[in-house]
Amino acid sequence: MGEGYGDYQKPYGEPQQNGDGGQGMAIASMILGIVSIVLCCAWYISLICAVAGIVLGVLHNKKGAKSGMATAGIVCSVIGIVLTVAVWILAVIGLAMFGELAGLQDAVF
């Protein structure tokens, strides 16, 4: 009676289920959003990660399986883009002020 009981195997051709419940794109979106925030000073990496995070989050939500992780990934990616743009604006302002101060220093001395 114990022979073969509980040894059920999936029939041939039936796909195996992942343990994450289909949350792979949501997790990737959240990770890329966090990376875009952390690396906001490295604009070339931050913008690429942020755009990829937004795309993956939106694709996951459009799939019909809306989750908080996908939404968090989209929000983090948008924050990463905003921070990257803010860093660039501050850098341009700082360089302009530095150039102006250098010009004033030449005029005084």
Coordinates of N, CA, C and O in Angstrom, one line a residue:
M1 N 0.8 -1.2 0.0 CA 0.0 0.0 0.0 C 0.9 1.3 0.0 O 0.5 2.3 -0.6
G2 N 2.0 1.2 0.6 CA 2.9 2.3 0.7 C 3.7 2.6 -0.6 O 4.3 3.6 -0.8
E3 N 3.7 1.6 -1.5 CA 4.4 1.7 -2.7 C 3.9 2.8 -3.6 O 2.7 2.7 -4.0
G4 N 4.7 3.7 -4.0 CA 4.3 4.8 -4.9 C 3.3 5.8 -4.4 O 3.0 6.8 -5.1
Y5 N 2.9 5.7 -3.2 CA 2.0 6.7 -2.6 C 2.7 7.9 -2.3 O 3.8 7.9 -1.6
G6 N 2.3 9.0 -2.8 CA 3.0 10.3 -2.6 C 4.1 10.6 -3.5 O 4.8 11.6 -3.4
D7 N 4.4 9.7 -4.4 CA 5.5 9.9 -5.4 C 4.9 10.4 -6.7 O 5.4 10.1 -7.8
Y8 N 3.9 11.3 -6.6 CA 3.3 11.8 -7.8 C 4.3 12.7 -8.5 O 5.0 13.6 -7.9
Q9 N 4.5 12.4 -9.8 CA 5.3 13.3 -10.6 C 4.5 13.9 -11.7 O 3.5 13.4 -12.1
K10 N 4.9 15.1 -12.1 CA 4.2 15.8 -13.1 C 4.3 15.1 -14.4 O 5.3 14.6 -14.8
P11 N 3.2 15.1 -15.2 CA 3.2 14.5 -16.5 C 4.2 15.1 -17.4 O 4.5 16.3 -17.2
Y12 N 4.6 14.4 -18.4 CA 5.6 14.9 -19.4 C 5.0 16.1 -20.1 O 3.9 16.2 -20.5
G13 N 5.8 17.2 -20.1 CA 5.5 18.4 -20.9 C 4.8 19.5 -20.0 O 4.6 20.6 -20.4
E14 N 4.5 19.1 -18.8 CA 3.9 20.1 -17.9 C 5.0 21.0 -17.3 O 6.0 20.5 -16.8
P15 N 4.8 22.4 -17.4 CA 5.9 23.3 -17.0 C 6.1 23.2 -15.5 O 5.1 23.0 -14.7
Q16 N 7.3 23.4 -15.1 CA 7.6 23.5 -13.6 C 7.3 24.9 -13.1 O 7.4 25.8 -13.8
Q17 N 6.8 24.9 -11.9 CA 6.4 26.2 -11.3 C 7.6 26.8 -10.5 O 8.3 26.0 -9.8
N18 N 7.9 28.0 -10.7 CA 8.9 28.7 -9.9 C 8.4 28.9 -8.5 O 7.2 29.1 -8.3
G19 N 9.3 29.0 -7.6 CA 8.9 29.3 -6.2 C 8.6 30.7 -5.9 O 8.0 31.1 -4.9
D20 N 8.8 31.7 -6.8 CA 8.6 33.1 -6.5 C 7.2 33.5 -6.9 O 6.8 34.7 -6.7
G21 N 6.3 32.7 -7.4 CA 5.0 33.0 -7.7 C 4.8 34.0 -8.8 O 3.9 34.8 -8.9
G22 N 5.8 34.1 -9.7 CA 5.7 35.0 -10.9 C 6.1 36.4 -10.5 O 5.7 37.4 -11.2
Q23 N 6.9 36.6 -9.5 CA 7.2 38.0 -9.0 C 8.6 38.4 -9.5 O 9.1 39.4 -9.0
G24 N 9.2 37.7 -10.4 CA 10.5 38.0 -10.9 C 10.7 39.4 -11.4 O 11.7 40.1 -11.1
M25 N 9.8 39.9 -12.3 CA 9.9 41.2 -12.8 C 9.7 42.3 -11.8 O 10.3 43.3 -11.8
A26 N 8.8 42.0 -10.8 CA 8.6 43.0 -9.7 C 9.8 43.1 -8.8 O 10.2 44.2 -8.5
I27 N 10.4 42.0 -8.5 CA 11.6 42.0 -7.7 C 12.8 42.7 -8.5 O 13.5 43.6 -7.9
A28 N 12.9 42.4 -9.8 CA 14.0 43.1 -10.6 C 13.7 44.6 -10.6 O 14.6 45.4 -10.6
S29 N 12.4 45.0 -10.8 CA 12.1 46.4 -10.8 C 12.4 47.1 -9.5 O 13.0 48.2 -9.6
M30 N 12.2 46.5 -8.4 CA 12.5 47.1 -7.1 C 14.0 47.2 -6.9 O 14.5 48.2 -6.5
I31 N 14.7 46.2 -7.3 CA 16.2 46.2 -7.1 C 16.8 47.3 -8.0 O 17.6 48.0 -7.6
L32 N 16.3 47.3 -9.3 CA 16.9 48.4 -10.2 C 16.5 49.8 -9.7 O 17.3 50.7 -9.9
G33 N 15.3 49.9 -9.1 CA 15.0 51.2 -8.6 C 15.9 51.7 -7.4 O 16.3 52.8 -7.3
I34 N 16.1 50.7 -6.6 CA 17.0 51.0 -5.4 C 18.4 51.3 -5.9 O 19.1 52.2 -5.4
V35 N 18.9 50.6 -6.9 CA 20.3 50.8 -7.4 C 20.3 52.2 -8.1 O 21.3 52.9 -8.0
S36 N 19.2 52.6 -8.7 CA 19.2 53.9 -9.4 C 19.3 55.0 -8.4 O 19.9 56.1 -8.6
I37 N 18.7 54.8 -7.2 CA 18.8 55.8 -6.1 C 20.2 55.9 -5.5 O 20.7 57.0 -5.3
V38 N 20.7 54.7 -5.3 CA 22.0 54.7 -4.6 C 23.1 55.2 -5.5 O 24.0 55.9 -5.1
L39 N 23.0 55.0 -6.8 CA 24.0 55.4 -7.8 C 23.6 56.7 -8.6 O 23.9 56.8 -9.7
C40 N 22.9 57.6 -7.9 CA 22.4 58.8 -8.6 C 23.5 59.7 -9.0 O 23.3 60.5 -10.0
C41 N 24.7 59.6 -8.4 CA 25.8 60.4 -8.9 C 26.4 59.8 -10.1 O 27.1 60.6 -10.9
A42 N 26.3 58.6 -10.4 CA 26.8 58.0 -11.6 C 25.6 57.9 -12.6 O 24.9 56.9 -12.7
W43 N 25.4 59.0 -13.3 CA 24.2 59.2 -14.1 C 24.0 58.2 -15.1 O 22.9 57.8 -15.4
Y44 N 25.0 57.7 -15.7 CA 24.9 56.8 -16.8 C 24.4 55.4 -16.4 O 23.7 54.7 -17.1
I45 N 24.8 55.0 -15.2 CA 24.3 53.8 -14.6 C 22.9 54.0 -14.0 O 22.0 53.2 -14.2
S46 N 22.7 55.1 -13.3 CA 21.4 55.4 -12.7 C 20.3 55.5 -13.6 O 19.2 54.9 -13.4
L47 N 20.5 56.2 -14.7 CA 19.4 56.4 -15.7 C 19.0 55.0 -16.4 O 17.8 54.7 -16.6
I48 N 20.0 54.2 -16.7 CA 19.7 53.0 -17.3 C 19.0 52.0 -16.4 O 18.0 51.4 -16.8
C49 N 19.4 52.0 -15.1 CA 18.7 51.2 -14.1 C 17.3 51.7 -13.9 O 16.3 50.9 -13.7
A50 N 17.1 53.0 -13.8 CA 15.8 53.6 -13.6 C 14.8 53.3 -14.7 O 13.7 52.9 -14.5
V51 N 15.3 53.4 -15.9 CA 14.4 53.2 -17.1 C 14.0 51.7 -17.1 O 12.9 51.3 -17.3
A52 N 15.0 50.8 -16.9 CA 14.7 49.4 -16.9 C 13.8 49.0 -15.7 O 12.9 48.2 -15.9
G53 N 13.9 49.7 -14.6 CA 13.1 49.4 -13.4 C 11.6 49.8 -13.7 O 10.7 49.1 -13.4
I54 N 11.5 51.0 -14.4 CA 10.1 51.4 -14.7 C 9.5 50.5 -15.7 O 8.3 50.1 -15.6
V55 N 10.2 50.1 -16.7 CA 9.7 49.2 -17.8 C 9.3 47.9 -17.2 O 8.2 47.4 -17.4
L56 N 10.1 47.3 -16.3 CA 9.8 46.0 -15.7 C 8.6 46.1 -14.8 O 7.7 45.2 -14.7
G57 N 8.5 47.2 -14.0 CA 7.4 47.4 -13.1 C 6.1 47.5 -13.8 O 5.1 47.0 -13.5
V58 N 6.1 48.3 -14.9 CA 4.9 48.5 -15.7 C 4.5 47.2 -16.4 O 3.3 46.9 -16.4
L59 N 5.5 46.5 -16.9 CA 5.1 45.2 -17.6 C 4.5 44.2 -16.6 O 3.6 43.5 -16.9
H60 N 5.1 44.2 -15.4 CA 4.5 43.3 -14.4 C 3.1 43.7 -14.0 O 2.2 42.8 -13.9
N61 N 2.8 45.0 -13.9 CA 1.5 45.4 -13.5 C 0.5 45.2 -14.7 O -0.7 44.9 -14.4
K62 N 0.9 45.3 -15.9 CA 0.1 45.1 -17.1 C -0.3 43.6 -17.2 O -1.3 43.3 -17.9
K63 N 0.6 42.8 -16.7 CA 0.4 41.3 -16.8 C -0.9 40.9 -16.0 O -1.3 39.8 -16.1
G64 N -1.4 41.8 -15.2 CA -2.6 41.5 -14.4 C -2.2 41.1 -13.0 O -3.1 41.0 -12.2
A65 N -1.0 41.0 -12.7 CA -0.6 40.6 -11.3 C 0.1 41.8 -10.6 O 1.3 41.9 -10.4
K66 N -0.8 42.8 -10.3 CA -0.3 44.0 -9.6 C 0.3 43.6 -8.2 O -0.3 42.8 -7.5
S67 N 1.4 44.2 -7.9 CA 2.0 43.9 -6.6 C 2.7 45.1 -6.1 O 3.0 46.1 -6.8
G68 N 2.9 45.1 -4.8 CA 3.5 46.3 -4.1 C 5.0 46.4 -4.5 O 5.5 47.5 -4.6
M69 N 5.6 45.3 -4.8 CA 7.0 45.3 -5.2 C 7.2 46.0 -6.5 O 8.1 46.8 -6.7
A70 N 6.3 45.8 -7.5 CA 6.4 46.4 -8.8 C 6.1 47.9 -8.6 O 6.8 48.7 -9.2
T71 N 5.1 48.3 -7.8 CA 4.9 49.7 -7.5 C 6.0 50.4 -6.8 O 6.4 51.5 -7.2
A72 N 6.6 49.7 -5.9 CA 7.8 50.2 -5.2 C 9.0 50.4 -6.2 O 9.7 51.4 -6.1
G73 N 9.1 49.5 -7.1 CA 10.2 49.6 -8.1 C 10.0 50.8 -9.0 O 10.9 51.5 -9.3
I74 N 8.7 51.0 -9.4 CA 8.4 52.2 -10.3 C 8.7 53.5 -9.5 O 9.3 54.4 -10.0
V75 N 8.2 53.5 -8.2 CA 8.4 54.7 -7.4 C 9.9 55.0 -7.2 O 10.4 56.1 -7.3
C76 N 10.7 53.9 -6.8 CA 12.1 54.1 -6.6 C 12.8 54.5 -7.9 O 13.8 55.3 -7.8
S77 N 12.4 54.0 -9.0 CA 13.0 54.4 -10.3 C 12.8 55.8 -10.6 O 13.7 56.6 -11.1
V78 N 11.5 56.3 -10.4 CA 11.2 57.7 -10.6 C 12.0 58.6 -9.7 O 12.6 59.6 -10.1
I79 N 12.2 58.2 -8.4 CA 13.0 59.0 -7.4 C 14.4 59.0 -7.9 O 15.1 60.0 -7.8
G80 N 14.9 57.9 -8.4 CA 16.3 57.8 -8.9 C 16.5 58.8 -10.1 O 17.5 59.4 -10.2
I81 N 15.5 58.9 -11.0 CA 15.6 59.8 -12.1 C 15.6 61.2 -11.6 O 16.4 62.1 -12.0
V82 N 14.7 61.5 -10.6 CA 14.7 62.9 -10.1 C 16.0 63.3 -9.4 O 16.5 64.4 -9.6
L83 N 16.5 62.4 -8.6 CA 17.8 62.6 -7.9 C 18.9 62.8 -8.9 O 19.8 63.7 -8.7
T84 N 19.0 62.0 -10.0 CA 20.0 62.1 -11.0 C 19.9 63.5 -11.7 O 21.0 64.2 -11.8
V85 N 18.7 63.9 -12.0 CA 18.6 65.2 -12.6 C 19.0 66.4 -11.7 O 19.6 67.3 -12.0
A86 N 18.6 66.2 -10.4 CA 19.0 67.2 -9.4 C 20.5 67.3 -9.2 O 21.0 68.4 -9.1
V87 N 21.1 66.2 -9.2 CA 22.6 66.2 -9.1 C 23.2 66.9 -10.3 O 24.2 67.7 -10.1
W88 N 22.7 66.6 -11.5 CA 23.2 67.3 -12.7 C 23.0 68.8 -12.6 O 23.9 69.6 -12.9
I89 N 21.8 69.2 -12.2 CA 21.5 70.7 -12.1 C 22.5 71.3 -11.0 O 23.0 72.4 -11.3
L90 N 22.6 70.7 -9.9 CA 23.5 71.2 -8.9 C 25.0 71.2 -9.4 O 25.7 72.2 -9.1
A91 N 25.4 70.2 -10.2 CA 26.7 70.2 -10.7 C 26.9 71.4 -11.7 O 28.0 72.1 -11.7
V92 N 26.0 71.6 -12.5 CA 26.1 72.7 -13.5 C 26.1 74.1 -12.8 O 26.9 74.9 -13.1
I93 N 25.2 74.2 -11.8 CA 25.2 75.5 -11.0 C 26.6 75.7 -10.3 O 27.2 76.7 -10.3
G94 N 27.1 74.6 -9.7 CA 28.4 74.6 -9.0 C 29.5 75.0 -9.9 O 30.4 75.8 -9.6
L95 N 29.5 74.4 -11.1 CA 30.6 74.7 -12.1 C 30.5 76.1 -12.6 O 31.5 76.8 -12.8
A96 N 29.3 76.6 -12.8 CA 29.1 78.0 -13.2 C 29.6 79.0 -12.1 O 30.2 80.0 -12.4
M97 N 29.2 78.7 -10.9 CA 29.7 79.5 -9.8 C 31.2 79.5 -9.6 O 31.9 80.5 -9.4
F98 N 31.8 78.3 -9.8 CA 33.2 78.1 -9.7 C 33.9 78.9 -10.8 O 34.9 79.6 -10.6
G99 N 33.3 78.9 -12.0 CA 33.9 79.6 -13.1 C 33.8 81.1 -12.9 O 34.7 81.9 -13.2
E100 N 32.7 81.6 -12.3 CA 32.5 83.0 -12.0 C 33.5 83.4 -11.0 O 34.0 84.5 -11.0
L101 N 33.7 82.6 -9.9 CA 34.6 83.0 -8.9 C 36.1 83.0 -9.4 O 36.8 83.9 -9.0
A102 N 36.4 82.1 -10.3 CA 37.7 82.2 -10.9 C 37.9 83.4 -11.7 O 39.0 84.0 -11.7
G103 N 36.9 83.9 -12.4 CA 36.9 85.1 -13.2 C 37.1 86.3 -12.3 O 37.8 87.3 -12.6
L104 N 36.4 86.3 -11.1 CA 36.6 87.4 -10.1 C 38.0 87.4 -9.5 O 38.5 88.5 -9.3
Q105 N 38.5 86.3 -9.3 CA 39.8 86.2 -8.7 C 40.9 86.7 -9.7 O 41.8 87.4 -9.2
D106 N 40.7 86.5 -11.0 CA 41.7 87.0 -11.9 C 41.6 88.5 -12.0 O 42.6 89.2 -12.2
A107 N 40.4 89.1 -11.8 CA 40.2 90.5 -11.9 C 40.8 91.2 -10.7 O 41.3 92.3 -10.8
V108 N 40.7 90.6 -9.5 CA 41.2 91.2 -8.3 C 42.8 91.1 -8.2 O 43.4 92.1 -7.9
F109 N 43.3 90.0 -8.6 CA 44.8 89.9 -8.5 C 45.4 90.2 -9.8 O 46.0 89.9 -10.6

